[in-house]
Coordinates of C-alpha atoms in Angstrom, one line a residue:
X8 CA 78.0 124.2 108.7
X9 CA 77.1 124.4 112.5
X10 CA 80.4 122.6 113.6
X11 CA 82.3 125.2 111.3
X12 CA 80.4 128.5 112.4
X13 CA 78.9 127.6 115.9
X14 CA 80.6 128.7 119.0
X15 CA 83.3 126.5 120.6
X16 CA 80.8 125.4 123.3
X17 CA 78.2 124.5 120.9
X18 CA 80.4 122.6 118.7
X19 CA 81.6 120.4 121.8
X20 CA 77.8 119.6 122.4
X21 CA 77.0 119.0 118.8
X22 CA 80.0 116.9 117.9
X23 CA 79.1 114.1 120.4
X24 CA 75.4 114.0 119.0
X25 CA 76.8 113.8 115.4
X26 CA 79.4 111.0 116.4
X27 CA 76.5 109.1 117.9
X28 CA 74.7 108.9 114.7
X29 CA 75.1 105.6 112.9
X30 CA 77.3 105.6 109.8
X31 CA 77.5 109.3 109.8
X32 CA 80.4 110.7 107.7
X33 CA 80.4 114.5 108.3
X34 CA 82.3 116.5 105.9
X35 CA 81.4 119.2 103.4
X36 CA 80.4 117.9 99.8
X37 CA 83.2 118.7 97.4
X38 CA 82.8 121.8 95.3
X39 CA 82.5 121.1 91.5
X40 CA 84.7 123.1 89.2
X41 CA 83.1 125.5 86.7
X42 CA 83.7 124.4 83.3
X43 CA 82.1 126.6 80.7
X44 CA 79.9 125.4 78.0
X45 CA 81.2 125.4 74.3
X46 CA 84.4 123.9 74.8
X47 CA 85.8 121.4 72.0
X48 CA 85.1 117.8 73.1
X49 CA 88.7 116.5 73.3
X50 CA 89.6 119.5 75.5
X51 CA 86.7 118.7 77.7
X52 CA 87.3 115.1 77.9
X53 CA 90.9 115.9 79.3
X54 CA 89.4 118.2 81.8
X55 CA 86.9 115.7 82.9
X56 CA 89.4 112.9 83.3
X57 CA 91.7 115.1 85.4
X58 CA 88.7 116.1 87.7
X59 CA 87.9 112.3 88.0
X60 CA 91.6 111.5 89.1
X61 CA 91.5 114.7 91.6
X62 CA 88.3 113.4 93.0
X63 CA 89.7 109.9 93.5
X64 CA 92.9 111.1 95.1
X65 CA 90.7 113.4 97.4
X66 CA 88.8 110.4 98.6
X67 CA 92.1 108.4 99.0
X68 CA 93.7 111.0 101.1
X69 CA 90.6 111.7 103.4
X70 CA 90.2 108.0 103.9
X71 CA 93.9 107.9 105.3
X72 CA 93.4 110.6 107.7
X73 CA 94.8 113.4 105.7
X74 CA 93.3 117.0 105.9
X75 CA 92.0 118.5 102.6
X76 CA 89.5 121.2 101.9
X77 CA 86.4 120.4 100.2
X78 CA 87.5 122.8 97.6
X79 CA 90.5 120.7 96.8
X80 CA 89.2 119.6 93.3
X81 CA 87.7 122.8 92.3
X82 CA 90.9 124.7 93.2
X83 CA 93.2 122.4 91.5
X84 CA 91.0 122.5 88.2
X85 CA 90.7 126.3 88.3
X86 CA 93.8 127.3 86.1
X87 CA 93.6 124.1 83.8
X88 CA 90.1 125.2 82.9
X89 CA 91.4 128.8 82.2
X90 CA 94.1 127.2 79.8
X91 CA 91.4 125.3 78.1
X92 CA 89.3 128.3 77.4
X93 CA 92.4 130.2 76.2
X94 CA 93.3 127.3 73.8
X95 CA 89.8 127.0 72.4
X96 CA 90.0 130.7 71.6
X97 CA 93.3 130.1 69.7
X98 CA 91.7 127.5 67.4
X99 CA 93.3 124.4 69.5
X100 CA 91.0 121.5 69.9
X101 CA 93.3 118.9 71.3
X102 CA 95.6 118.5 74.1
X103 CA 98.2 116.6 72.4
X104 CA 98.9 119.2 69.8
X105 CA 99.7 121.9 72.6
X106 CA 103.1 123.3 72.3
X107 CA 105.4 125.3 74.6
X108 CA 104.8 128.5 72.6
X109 CA 101.0 128.1 73.3
X110 CA 101.8 127.8 77.0
X111 CA 104.1 130.9 76.8
X112 CA 101.2 132.9 75.1
X113 CA 98.9 131.8 77.9
X114 CA 101.1 133.0 80.8
X115 CA 101.8 136.2 78.8
X116 CA 98.2 136.9 78.8
X117 CA 97.6 135.6 82.4
X118 CA 100.6 136.7 84.1
X119 CA 99.1 136.1 87.6
X120 CA 98.3 132.5 87.0
X121 CA 100.4 130.0 89.0
X122 CA 102.5 127.5 86.8
X123 CA 102.3 124.6 89.1
X124 CA 98.6 123.7 88.5
X125 CA 99.3 123.7 84.8
X126 CA 102.3 121.5 85.2
X127 CA 100.5 119.2 87.3
X128 CA 97.6 119.1 84.8
X129 CA 99.9 118.5 81.7
X130 CA 102.0 115.8 83.8
X131 CA 98.7 113.9 84.5
X132 CA 97.6 114.0 81.0
X133 CA 101.2 112.6 80.1
X134 CA 101.1 109.9 82.7
X135 CA 97.9 108.5 81.4
X136 CA 99.0 108.1 77.8
X137 CA 99.9 104.3 77.7
X138 CA 101.8 104.3 74.4
X139 CA 103.7 107.6 74.7
X140 CA 107.5 107.4 73.7
X141 CA 109.6 107.4 76.9
X142 CA 113.0 107.8 75.2
X143 CA 115.2 110.3 76.7
X144 CA 113.3 110.3 80.0
X145 CA 115.1 109.9 83.4
X146 CA 114.7 106.5 84.7
X147 CA 114.0 105.5 88.4
X148 CA 112.5 107.6 91.1
X149 CA 109.6 110.0 91.0
X150 CA 109.9 113.6 89.8
X151 CA 109.3 115.1 93.4
X152 CA 112.2 112.8 94.8
X153 CA 114.7 113.9 92.1
X154 CA 113.6 117.6 92.7
X155 CA 114.0 117.2 96.5
X156 CA 117.7 116.1 95.9
X157 CA 118.4 119.0 93.9
X158 CA 117.0 121.5 96.1
X159 CA 119.2 123.2 98.6
X160 CA 118.9 121.6 102.2
X161 CA 116.4 123.4 104.4
X162 CA 117.6 125.8 107.4
X163 CA 117.1 124.3 110.7
X164 CA 118.0 125.4 114.2
X165 CA 120.2 123.3 116.6
X166 CA 118.4 121.1 119.1
X167 CA 119.7 123.1 122.0
X168 CA 118.5 126.3 120.3
X169 CA 115.1 124.8 119.8
X170 CA 114.7 123.7 123.3
X171 CA 115.5 127.2 124.5
X172 CA 113.1 128.6 122.3
X173 CA 110.4 126.3 123.7
X174 CA 111.4 127.0 127.3
X175 CA 111.0 130.8 126.5
X176 CA 107.4 130.2 125.1
X177 CA 106.6 128.2 128.3
X178 CA 107.8 131.2 130.4
X179 CA 106.3 134.1 128.5
X180 CA 102.8 132.7 127.2
X181 CA 99.9 130.7 128.5
X182 CA 99.7 127.1 128.8
X183 CA 97.6 126.5 125.8
X184 CA 99.9 128.6 123.8
X185 CA 102.9 126.7 125.0
X186 CA 101.1 123.4 124.1
X187 CA 100.3 124.4 120.6
X188 CA 104.0 125.4 120.2
X189 CA 105.2 122.2 121.7
X190 CA 103.2 120.2 119.3
X191 CA 105.0 122.2 116.5
X192 CA 108.5 122.1 118.0
X193 CA 108.5 118.6 119.5
X194 CA 105.9 116.5 117.5
X195 CA 106.9 118.2 114.0
X196 CA 103.3 118.9 113.4
X197 CA 102.0 121.6 110.8
X198 CA 100.5 124.4 112.8
X199 CA 97.2 124.2 111.3
X200 CA 96.9 120.5 111.8
X201 CA 97.9 120.8 115.4
X202 CA 95.4 123.7 116.1
X203 CA 92.5 121.6 114.7
X204 CA 93.4 118.3 116.5
X205 CA 90.4 116.5 118.1
X206 CA 90.0 115.1 121.4
X207 CA 89.7 111.5 120.1
X208 CA 93.4 112.0 119.1
X209 CA 94.6 112.4 122.6
X210 CA 93.7 109.4 124.7
X211 CA 95.0 107.3 127.9
X212 CA 96.6 104.1 127.1
X213 CA 96.3 101.0 129.0
X214 CA 99.0 102.1 131.6
X215 CA 97.1 105.1 132.1
X216 CA 99.7 107.4 130.3
X217 CA 98.6 110.1 127.9
X218 CA 99.4 109.4 124.2
X219 CA 98.7 111.7 121.2
X220 CA 98.2 110.7 117.4
X221 CA 100.0 113.7 115.5
X222 CA 99.9 111.5 112.4
X223 CA 99.2 107.8 111.9
X224 CA 100.8 106.3 115.1
X225 CA 100.5 107.2 118.8
X226 CA 103.2 108.9 120.6
X227 CA 103.6 109.1 124.5
X228 CA 103.3 112.4 126.0
X229 CA 106.0 113.3 128.7
X230 CA 104.2 113.4 132.0
X231 CA 104.8 117.2 132.8
X232 CA 103.2 118.0 129.4
X233 CA 100.4 115.6 130.0
X234 CA 99.5 117.4 133.1
X235 CA 99.4 120.6 131.3
X236 CA 97.2 119.2 128.6
X237 CA 94.7 118.0 131.2
X238 CA 94.5 121.6 132.5
X239 CA 93.0 122.6 129.2
X240 CA 91.2 119.6 128.1
X241 CA 89.1 119.3 131.1
X242 CA 87.2 122.7 131.0
X243 CA 86.4 121.8 127.4
X244 CA 85.2 118.3 128.2
X245 CA 84.9 117.1 131.7
X246 CA 84.1 113.6 130.3
X247 CA 87.4 113.3 128.4
X248 CA 89.3 109.9 129.6
X249 CA 86.0 108.3 130.7
X250 CA 84.1 108.2 127.5
X251 CA 84.3 106.3 124.3
X252 CA 87.1 108.3 122.5
X253 CA 85.0 107.9 119.0
X254 CA 82.2 110.3 120.6
X255 CA 84.9 112.9 120.7
X256 CA 86.1 112.8 117.1
X257 CA 84.6 116.1 116.3
X258 CA 85.5 117.9 119.5
X259 CA 88.2 120.4 118.9
X260 CA 90.6 121.9 121.6
X261 CA 92.8 124.9 120.8
X262 CA 90.0 127.1 119.1
X263 CA 88.5 127.3 122.7
X264 CA 91.4 129.4 123.6
X265 CA 93.0 130.7 120.5
X266 CA 90.7 132.4 118.1
X267 CA 93.2 133.5 115.5
X268 CA 95.7 131.0 114.3
X269 CA 97.5 133.4 112.2
X270 CA 98.1 135.7 115.0
X271 CA 99.4 133.1 117.2
X272 CA 101.9 131.8 114.6
X273 CA 102.9 135.6 114.2
X274 CA 103.5 136.3 117.8
X275 CA 104.3 133.1 119.6
X276 CA 106.1 131.1 116.7
X277 CA 107.4 134.5 115.4
X278 CA 106.5 133.7 111.9
X279 CA 109.0 130.8 111.8
X280 CA 106.6 127.9 111.7
X281 CA 108.4 126.1 109.0
X282 CA 111.9 126.6 110.5
X283 CA 110.5 125.3 113.9
X284 CA 108.9 122.1 112.4
X285 CA 111.9 121.3 109.9
X286 CA 114.0 121.7 113.2
X287 CA 111.9 119.4 115.3
X288 CA 112.0 116.6 112.7
X289 CA 115.7 117.2 112.3
X290 CA 116.2 116.9 116.2
X291 CA 114.4 113.6 116.0
X292 CA 116.8 112.4 113.3
X293 CA 120.0 113.4 115.5
X294 CA 118.2 111.6 118.5
X295 CA 118.4 108.3 116.6
X296 CA 115.0 108.3 114.9
X297 CA 116.3 107.8 111.4
X298 CA 113.9 105.3 109.7
X299 CA 112.2 107.1 107.1
X300 CA 108.9 105.2 107.5
X301 CA 108.7 105.7 111.3
X302 CA 109.4 109.5 110.8
X303 CA 106.6 109.6 108.3
X304 CA 104.1 107.8 110.5
X305 CA 104.8 109.6 113.6
X306 CA 105.5 112.9 112.5
X307 CA 103.5 113.3 109.1
X308 CA 106.5 114.5 107.3
X309 CA 106.8 113.9 103.5
X310 CA 109.6 111.8 102.1
X311 CA 111.0 114.6 99.9
X312 CA 111.4 116.8 103.2
X313 CA 113.1 113.7 104.7
X314 CA 115.4 113.3 101.8
X315 CA 116.3 117.0 102.3
X316 CA 117.0 116.8 105.9
X317 CA 119.0 113.8 105.6
X318 CA 121.5 115.9 103.5
X319 CA 122.3 117.8 106.5
X320 CA 123.8 114.7 108.3
X321 CA 127.2 113.6 107.9
X322 CA 126.9 110.1 106.9
X323 CA 124.6 107.9 104.5
X324 CA 121.9 106.4 106.8
X325 CA 120.6 103.9 104.5
X326 CA 122.2 100.6 103.1
X327 CA 120.3 98.3 100.6
X328 CA 118.6 95.5 102.4
X329 CA 116.5 92.7 101.3
X330 CA 113.3 93.7 100.0
X331 CA 111.4 91.2 102.2
X332 CA 113.0 92.3 105.3
X333 CA 112.0 96.0 104.5
X334 CA 108.6 94.8 103.8
X335 CA 108.1 93.1 107.0
X336 CA 109.7 96.0 109.0
X337 CA 107.0 98.6 107.5
X338 CA 104.2 96.1 108.1
X339 CA 105.1 95.9 111.7
X340 CA 105.6 99.7 112.0
X341 CA 102.2 100.5 110.5
X342 CA 100.6 98.0 112.9
X343 CA 99.4 95.4 110.1
X344 CA 101.3 92.5 112.0
X345 CA 101.9 92.0 115.8
X346 CA 105.1 89.6 115.6

């Protein structure tokens, strides 16, 4: 709570003290969903099983370095719980007897309820029925992958226009605003993730060059941009580059200079954050970075997004290779092997 609500100067001091604590995992406890009493046991069992799977997914995502709110589980459970209460009121006591007409009636009564949480919940229930009938189901590939191929390709800016936009930002705005825009427009980072980056993810390598970790692997920063990063890092923490990076894992950077991220994205990025990020990823692909695993690990881009952007290219980028070769390649990219 102190790290969240304290001043930027206080957070810089506290984060080092917290990082020095042995085996201290600092993150808010997850919020439990509110499930009312009196639900039929089969409906309750389904909700509890879904909550358990969500909690396991949350733990996995956090362990892999992804950012998720401590309200992740409770937020995903909110609409399914509301559906369970509605079904109980209609005399329906089991999930396996729910029909489309029941869902239609629920959404008619709750027009503001989003459909995606219900679809996700029901799909989870379906996926955990080991003896369900699969006849008539499409084979191969996940639903997200198939949906990605059906969607229209995203809009992107040409690389030269993207570079011109970034040059205009450098000319019109402050150093810290330019650097945050650079992380979106060149590294392809989500604005919120770039804004919350901590100083342990900006380091000096063995050759003294600045490197940054936007996703899972390190990327070298151009010298001109590195010099500008130093200008805003040193006032925040003069010991940066001289101390163990692990002690800086809670020291944030951009909130010392930018207090309102929404205002920044509206003013500097002109409300086009998604377009700029997609354009950065597409520019990297045009520059020859076509390997899907590399894109995912360096820029944090999802596979469905990569599939959509590939449709903008004029040739088929991928051929079928021997699975062992692909596995060895991926192990090398992710750093599991050195040879």
